[in-house]
Amino acid sequence: MSTDGWKNFGTYGAHHDPGNVHGKIALARALEDALERMIIDGGIKSPVSTRRGLRARMRYLTTTKGGPQALADAGITATPATIRAWTRGTQRPRPANLEAIDTAYWNLRAHNVLANPGAFKQHLNRDGRGTRIEIHPINQAVVDQPRRRANLRIQHRQVRYIWDDAVDALVAGDLDTLEDLWDDVIAELDSDWGAYTYVSYIGIGA
């Protein structure tokens, strides 16, 4: 799946190397990971290399607003007649075009999910039950010995109420709001909260 070019998706490194970062960045990364899982889980399962997978992608790209532009952005320059033949299954694209069609499909699906994030908010809110997150403390191997904290552990929290604002902040690239929301989350850790301002990883739905 490729989501290159869609505003603010992947900005914070959905596929990132572990490292100590501020909680707002880790939260943004976790949201991107969760959003990408949702995009993929709700997408077409059949590979583009199969007849079913190709036709399903082409139907989506030719019947959904923005489909022709997504194809063009992915590098497809085929004529309308060829596009119709691909959609009907009477002609098979070259491998490079198959890859471009797949890119166009996932980019358009990601764009549409981001443009209408209500389903993602609902997924995280779970009718008020919220979503469980896993917070990994900083990797203290890179912290000077006198500043290391003893007994830091992975934290698990059922987080409620922040998700509408968090999704809106992710889409808008609003790190200030994500920082405020992260402060709200770690405030529940009582005396340990300061040790989780910076973390090595946050997992959503862990």
Short mmCIF file of C-alpha atoms in Angstrom, two decimals:
data_model
loop_
_atom_site.label_atom_id
_atom_site.label_comp_id
_atom_site.label_asym_id
_atom_site.label_seq_id
_atom_site.Cartn_x
_atom_site.Cartn_y
_atom_site.Cartn_z
CA MET A 1 0.00 0.00 0.00
CA SER A 2 1.27 3.46 -0.84
CA THR A 3 -0.13 6.68 0.60
CA ASP A 4 2.46 9.05 -0.82
CA GLY A 5 1.09 12.48 -1.53
CA TRP A 6 -1.89 12.52 0.83
CA LYS A 7 -1.77 15.41 3.26
CA ASN A 8 -0.29 14.55 6.67
CA PHE A 9 -0.54 10.77 6.29
CA GLY A 10 2.83 9.25 7.13
CA THR A 11 4.18 12.61 8.29
CA TYR A 12 5.28 11.20 11.61
CA GLY A 13 6.63 7.89 10.35
CA ALA A 14 4.03 5.14 10.46
CA HIS A 15 6.87 2.68 9.74
CA HIS A 16 9.47 4.09 12.06
CA ASP A 17 12.55 2.89 13.84
CA PRO A 18 12.27 2.71 17.62
CA GLY A 19 13.70 5.72 19.40
CA ASN A 20 12.98 8.09 22.24
CA VAL A 21 10.55 10.77 21.09
CA HIS A 22 8.08 13.12 22.72
CA GLY A 23 4.77 11.44 23.48
CA LYS A 24 2.95 13.67 21.00
CA ILE A 25 5.09 12.27 18.16
CA ALA A 26 4.68 8.70 19.39
CA LEU A 27 0.91 9.26 19.65
CA ALA A 28 0.81 10.61 16.09
CA ARG A 29 2.78 7.59 14.87
CA ALA A 30 0.44 5.22 16.72
CA LEU A 31 -2.58 6.92 15.17
CA GLU A 32 -1.02 6.59 11.72
CA ASP A 33 -0.36 2.89 12.33
CA ALA A 34 -3.95 2.34 13.51
CA LEU A 35 -5.36 4.32 10.60
CA GLU A 36 -3.30 2.37 8.08
CA ARG A 37 -4.52 -0.91 9.59
CA MET A 38 -8.10 0.33 9.25
CA ILE A 39 -7.54 1.38 5.63
CA ILE A 40 -6.05 -2.00 4.75
CA ASP A 41 -8.54 -4.09 6.75
CA GLY A 42 -11.47 -2.40 5.03
CA GLY A 43 -9.93 -2.52 1.57
CA ILE A 44 -9.97 -5.01 -1.26
CA LYS A 45 -8.39 -8.26 -0.13
CA SER A 46 -7.66 -9.87 -3.50
CA PRO A 47 -4.22 -8.91 -4.91
CA VAL A 48 -4.18 -6.63 -7.92
CA SER A 49 -2.46 -9.44 -9.84
CA THR A 50 -5.68 -11.50 -9.75
CA ARG A 51 -8.61 -10.93 -12.09
CA ARG A 52 -10.96 -10.25 -9.18
CA GLY A 53 -8.55 -7.87 -7.46
CA LEU A 54 -7.87 -5.89 -10.63
CA ARG A 55 -11.54 -5.53 -11.57
CA ALA A 56 -12.50 -4.49 -8.04
CA ARG A 57 -9.82 -1.79 -7.98
CA MET A 58 -10.77 -0.55 -11.42
CA ARG A 59 -14.46 -0.36 -10.46
CA TYR A 60 -13.55 1.69 -7.41
CA LEU A 61 -11.24 3.97 -9.38
CA THR A 62 -13.76 4.52 -12.18
CA THR A 63 -16.86 5.04 -10.01
CA THR A 64 -15.45 7.01 -7.07
CA LYS A 65 -14.83 10.74 -7.14
CA GLY A 66 -11.14 11.42 -7.60
CA GLY A 67 -10.44 8.09 -9.27
CA PRO A 68 -9.22 9.44 -12.64
CA GLN A 69 -6.91 11.87 -10.85
CA ALA A 70 -5.58 9.10 -8.61
CA LEU A 71 -4.78 7.04 -11.71
CA ALA A 72 -3.04 9.99 -13.34
CA ASP A 73 -1.08 10.76 -10.15
CA ALA A 74 0.08 7.13 -10.09
CA GLY A 75 1.44 7.47 -13.63
CA ILE A 76 -1.36 5.85 -15.65
CA THR A 77 -1.58 7.40 -19.12
CA ALA A 78 -3.85 4.78 -20.77
CA THR A 79 -6.65 5.83 -23.08
CA PRO A 80 -10.29 5.76 -21.91
CA ALA A 81 -10.83 2.69 -24.09
CA THR A 82 -7.98 0.85 -22.37
CA ILE A 83 -9.28 1.89 -18.94
CA ARG A 84 -12.68 0.43 -19.88
CA ALA A 85 -11.05 -2.80 -21.06
CA TRP A 86 -9.15 -3.13 -17.77
CA THR A 87 -12.35 -2.52 -15.83
CA ARG A 88 -14.29 -5.12 -17.84
CA GLY A 89 -11.46 -7.64 -17.58
CA THR A 90 -11.04 -7.96 -21.34
CA GLN A 91 -7.47 -6.66 -21.30
CA ARG A 92 -4.72 -7.14 -18.75
CA PRO A 93 -2.39 -4.26 -17.85
CA ARG A 94 1.37 -4.61 -18.00
CA PRO A 95 3.06 -5.31 -14.63
CA ALA A 96 4.12 -1.67 -14.22
CA ASN A 97 0.53 -0.54 -14.77
CA LEU A 98 -0.78 -3.16 -12.35
CA GLU A 99 1.49 -1.69 -9.69
CA ALA A 100 0.34 1.83 -10.56
CA ILE A 101 -3.32 0.79 -10.35
CA ASP A 102 -2.69 -0.70 -6.91
CA THR A 103 -0.99 2.51 -5.79
CA ALA A 104 -3.85 4.61 -7.16
CA TYR A 105 -6.43 2.47 -5.36
CA TRP A 106 -4.78 2.61 -1.95
CA ASN A 107 -4.01 6.31 -2.28
CA LEU A 108 -7.63 7.07 -3.12
CA ARG A 109 -8.94 4.89 -0.30
CA ALA A 110 -6.56 6.57 2.17
CA HIS A 111 -7.62 9.99 0.94
CA ASN A 112 -11.30 9.17 1.32
CA VAL A 113 -10.86 7.78 4.84
CA LEU A 114 -8.88 10.86 5.87
CA ALA A 115 -11.44 13.18 4.29
CA ASN A 116 -14.23 11.54 6.32
CA PRO A 117 -12.57 10.44 9.58
CA GLY A 118 -15.80 9.74 11.45
CA ALA A 119 -15.46 5.98 11.08
CA PHE A 120 -11.91 6.11 12.48
CA LYS A 121 -13.11 8.16 15.47
CA GLN A 122 -15.94 5.71 16.05
CA HIS A 123 -13.49 2.81 15.87
CA LEU A 124 -11.32 4.38 18.59
CA ASN A 125 -14.19 5.58 20.79
CA ARG A 126 -15.93 2.17 20.78
CA ASP A 127 -19.24 3.58 22.05
CA GLY A 128 -17.55 5.29 24.97
CA ARG A 129 -15.41 2.33 26.01
CA GLY A 130 -12.32 3.85 24.47
CA THR A 131 -9.24 2.04 23.19
CA ARG A 132 -6.44 0.34 25.07
CA ILE A 133 -2.96 1.75 24.48
CA GLU A 134 0.45 0.40 25.36
CA ILE A 135 3.13 2.89 26.41
CA HIS A 136 6.78 1.86 26.28
CA PRO A 137 9.08 4.01 28.42
CA ILE A 138 12.20 5.60 27.03
CA ASN A 139 15.15 3.40 26.17
CA GLN A 140 17.41 4.28 29.07
CA ALA A 141 20.48 2.82 27.40
CA VAL A 142 20.91 6.20 25.70
CA VAL A 143 20.31 8.18 28.91
CA ASP A 144 23.23 9.29 31.06
CA GLN A 145 23.56 7.02 34.08
CA PRO A 146 22.79 9.68 36.74
CA ARG A 147 19.54 10.55 34.95
CA ARG A 148 18.20 7.03 34.54
CA ARG A 149 14.92 6.17 36.25
CA ALA A 150 14.56 2.88 38.07
CA ASN A 151 11.63 0.53 37.59
CA LEU A 152 10.11 2.13 34.53
CA ARG A 153 7.77 -0.37 32.91
CA ILE A 154 5.41 -0.74 29.99
CA GLN A 155 2.09 0.88 30.86
CA HIS A 156 -1.33 -0.21 29.63
CA ARG A 157 -4.21 2.25 29.74
CA GLN A 158 -7.80 2.24 28.52
CA VAL A 159 -8.03 5.72 27.02
CA ARG A 160 -11.36 7.47 26.51
CA TYR A 161 -12.59 10.88 25.41
CA ILE A 162 -9.50 12.11 23.55
CA TRP A 163 -9.98 10.34 20.24
CA ASP A 164 -12.14 12.84 18.33
CA ASP A 165 -9.66 15.63 19.08
CA ALA A 166 -6.68 13.36 18.43
CA VAL A 167 -7.88 12.33 14.97
CA ASP A 168 -8.69 15.93 14.05
CA ALA A 169 -5.22 16.98 15.23
CA LEU A 170 -3.55 14.23 13.21
CA VAL A 171 -5.37 15.22 10.02
CA ALA A 172 -4.55 18.90 10.63
CA GLY A 173 -0.92 18.22 11.59
CA ASP A 174 -1.62 19.97 14.92
CA LEU A 175 1.15 18.84 17.27
CA ASP A 176 0.22 21.38 19.94
CA THR A 177 -3.14 19.69 20.44
CA LEU A 178 -1.54 16.24 20.39
CA GLU A 179 0.86 17.42 23.11
CA ASP A 180 -2.05 18.63 25.27
CA LEU A 181 -3.85 15.32 24.75
CA TRP A 182 -0.74 13.34 25.65
CA ASP A 183 -0.39 15.37 28.85
CA ASP A 184 -3.98 14.36 29.69
CA VAL A 185 -3.16 10.69 29.14
CA ILE A 186 -0.02 10.59 31.26
CA ALA A 187 -1.58 12.71 34.02
CA GLU A 188 -3.35 9.51 35.08
CA LEU A 189 0.04 7.93 35.82
CA ASP A 190 0.26 10.06 38.99
CA SER A 191 3.84 10.50 40.21
CA ASP A 192 5.29 8.66 37.22
CA TRP A 193 3.79 10.95 34.61
CA GLY A 194 6.98 12.97 34.03
CA ALA A 195 8.87 9.80 33.12
CA TYR A 196 6.54 9.23 30.16
CA THR A 197 6.71 12.66 28.56
CA TYR A 198 9.22 11.03 26.23
CA VAL A 199 8.68 7.42 25.25
CA SER A 200 10.12 4.82 22.89
CA TYR A 201 6.81 3.56 21.52
CA ILE A 202 3.03 3.80 21.81
CA GLY A 203 0.75 1.11 20.47
CA ILE A 204 -2.98 1.66 19.94
CA GLY A 205 -5.22 -1.34 20.39
CA ALA A 206 -2.35 -3.27 21.99
#
